[in-house]
Amino acid sequence: MEAITNTGNTPEAARVPWRLRLFGRLLESWVRIKRDPVDPNRLLLPGVPVIYVLERYGLSDALILEQACREAGLPSALVPPAAVSTRRKRSYFVTSLRNSLFWNRARRRPPTETLSELVQALEAQPELDIQLVPVSIFVGRAPTRQSGWFSVLFSENWVVVGRFRRLLALLLNGRDTHVQFSQPVSLRQVITEEQNQRSERTVRKIARVLRAHFRRIRTAIIGPDLSHRRTMVDAVLNAEQVRDAMAATAAKEALTRQQVWKRAHDYALEIAADYSHTVVRSLSFLLTSFWNKLYDGVTMRHFDTLRAVAPGHEVVYVPCHRSHIDYLLLSWLLYTNGIVPPHIAAGVNLNLPLIGPLLRRGGAFFLRRSFKANALYSAVFNEYVAQLFAQGVSMEYFIEGGRSRTGRLLQPKAGMLNMTIRAFLRESRRPVVFQPVYIGYEKLMEGKSYIGELSGQPKEKESLLGLLRSVKVLRQHYGRVSVNFGEPVFLTELLDREAPDWRQSGQQEKPEWLARAVDHLSERIQININRAADVNPINLLAVALLATPKHAMAESDLLTQLELYQSLLAELPYGDRVTLTEKTPKQVIAYGEQMEWIRRIRHPLGDVLSSDGKQGVLLSYFRNNVLHLFAASAWIACCLINNRRMARASVVRLARMVYPFIQAELFLPWNEEGFVERIQATIDFFIRRGVLGEDADGRVLNRGPGQGDAAFQLRTLAHSLLQAFERYYITIAVLVKNGRGALSAGELENLCTLTAQRLTLLHELNAPEFFDKSLFKGFIAQLRERRVIWTDDAGKLDFADALTDVARDAKVILSREIRHGILKLAPHPRATAVAESAAA
């Protein structure tokens, strides 16, 4: 297809006015277009004439559209389609017009007039169809390394700009032009659906739908049309819920109306973001250089599903939280890939001088760690979230409540999810989708501080001085980062399952089903984050090396173990969004040496790879990132490391018993039957690999002698889950040894933590998360939920006889040495008070 820049005497070129051909030649020499999709031909209906639809009139938009069509091999936009008999001289029209120059103002026709002509043409030619292709054009949407700071001022926004500003935008940002082709609409199909309506009504409906479509695309690409921050604050303070809270606070604390209004106003200013497109673009430009210096690359996967659902949805991003880098990285990735960055819920501890205002303008809104006791603050914050929803603003928050210090997903906090669902019930203009995101690092800036906190050191408070001191970490090498988008969770689908009558609960403050729905939603989000995990070389090395007493392994054994892990993950995929490094075992080891995670010890009988001291402790973080991927295989290995032979049925029976606790800790995706199927498939994998054997009828499993390679592979694999069973046994042993009605849940948590700490000291376990109090708390909560233990009238824990049976079953998994060591260390009832005092 010849375009307007061609000078040949083709029929199409001849029909384009000479001034358009000239302007097109000039524009094409400067403008560089990024198309979405890259091949829009796939969208078109074959053999159907094309009419393009633009959002706004402008000569530059028409020429950019023509250039994009030529580059993509699409029909020209500047000549009329031959099959359509109308007065149209072009193959495009716009949905809104701006004032025209005085000499051709009368020639500008409203879009409904063009649509009417097209509809009349189809009515006159029943065999004819026309496809309307909406095309969105954004000049200066995403930054490039060639962008200048001044160009930020002329990036795309919601303002309908004049010709001079558009010219400057083209000069400064023309090489960063984004053209998005949308799914075509069959005009014949619309007319058929509206055949009982008057043509004027059909035309108005099509025009309205097109305008709504362009608003959705613009909102998804550059963000909603945000009003001034003061307007948002005024809307929050004028809301009925906030006015009621102010009245209640004034009555309770004997404050004047002005005093309580000022307090609420201060709360709103403390919370509210001050989003600026200019600042976001500037930060994106800055971060591009920052990431290039800090990392070897950032890999993003499964982004297409988000791009498909973002228009027309209220998107809530719910990533795992492992570093302060998380929210900067995700916002940058979204912006540079054509999706507006979300408003981010940040802890008020980050509202530092200089940093806080910058984060606000980047979309951060701040919340206090806890505000249950402050009804006025709670009302203001809830209303602010509701106002964001009303404006169609995408949001991001971390349901773990804080950064994970262990590398595992933390138990979710319900607060923000609860507020989101309530805001949706109140203002459900658009469907809500939660987008889980897995972020995987190969080295963390905060790694050493995490280990210190888990070892008992107090958390260092964020400060501007501390931030300046941490600049030195930027000189280090942090490898690659992977950002995997998990399977989205659609809120309406979840509510339809949990509460079919939820649509009738909109006016209720807290529907009875809300807590249940929040719990299931948070669990599904965490599961989908884990189902999008990325397994990098450091994860594999950590799983293997940390299973040995001195975090060292002969190179030949390490190569075999790495190959086993990679084959296991490839043949029995955990989920369709889990990604695995393409490096071979030898390349994995070489990369670990390059990243200085492991060191090579030369030896005549074969080199040894080792991770020493603090490096070994830090590696536990990256092992914990992917523990869930090895849950089924590690369980089988645990059953057979202390037993040469074991019935397959016994492995399955014990798996059913322990699975609810492992599932709750690692956010595994299967139900009980699904886990059993996974166990059976993994056993078959081990048999094919020669790691396990079976008798003639396949009922009894067996392993090789303890000195053999197969037994070594099983011991190494079992270690990733063995510490969890040791924690479970510590909890049960402490509870049983102290007896019924002797300990409260809090006292049991403290005693278990102290016992685990002491066991770590005696056995040199370089795993600070082994005595993480939250893990004991989660296990105790699961025991209570399943009524294995319960609270008596005095607030102490009672338990069923079945608990002692569980303790006896532990001998199948844990060695006699470990069991006796734990029983010996478990505090005696007379020593409980002393232990509690030490914990305090």
Short mmCIF file of C-alpha atoms in Angstrom, two decimals, residues 635-636 639 646-659 672-673 675-677 679-680 683 701:
data_model
loop_
_atom_site.label_atom_id
_atom_site.label_comp_id
_atom_site.label_asym_id
_atom_site.label_seq_id
_atom_site.Cartn_x
_atom_site.Cartn_y
_atom_site.Cartn_z
CA TRP A 635 7.79 -34.76 51.69
CA ILE A 636 8.54 -38.05 49.93
CA CYS A 639 9.51 -40.19 54.61
CA MET A 646 7.92 -47.71 53.24
CA ALA A 647 4.51 -48.51 51.84
CA ARG A 648 3.30 -46.08 49.20
CA ALA A 649 -0.04 -45.96 51.04
CA SER A 650 1.71 -44.87 54.25
CA VAL A 651 3.42 -42.00 52.43
CA VAL A 652 0.01 -40.89 51.17
CA ARG A 653 -1.73 -41.33 54.55
CA LEU A 654 0.82 -39.22 56.39
CA ALA A 655 0.74 -36.65 53.56
CA ARG A 656 -3.00 -36.20 54.08
CA MET A 657 -2.41 -35.60 57.77
CA VAL A 658 0.35 -33.03 57.41
CA TYR A 659 -0.82 -31.26 54.25
CA GLU A 672 -6.00 -32.65 49.65
CA GLU A 673 -6.75 -34.90 46.68
CA PHE A 675 -1.70 -32.98 46.73
CA VAL A 676 -2.07 -36.77 46.80
CA GLU A 677 -2.02 -36.82 42.97
CA ILE A 679 2.71 -37.08 45.53
CA GLN A 680 1.94 -40.05 43.28
CA ILE A 683 7.02 -40.87 43.28
CA LEU A 701 8.93 -48.06 48.01
#
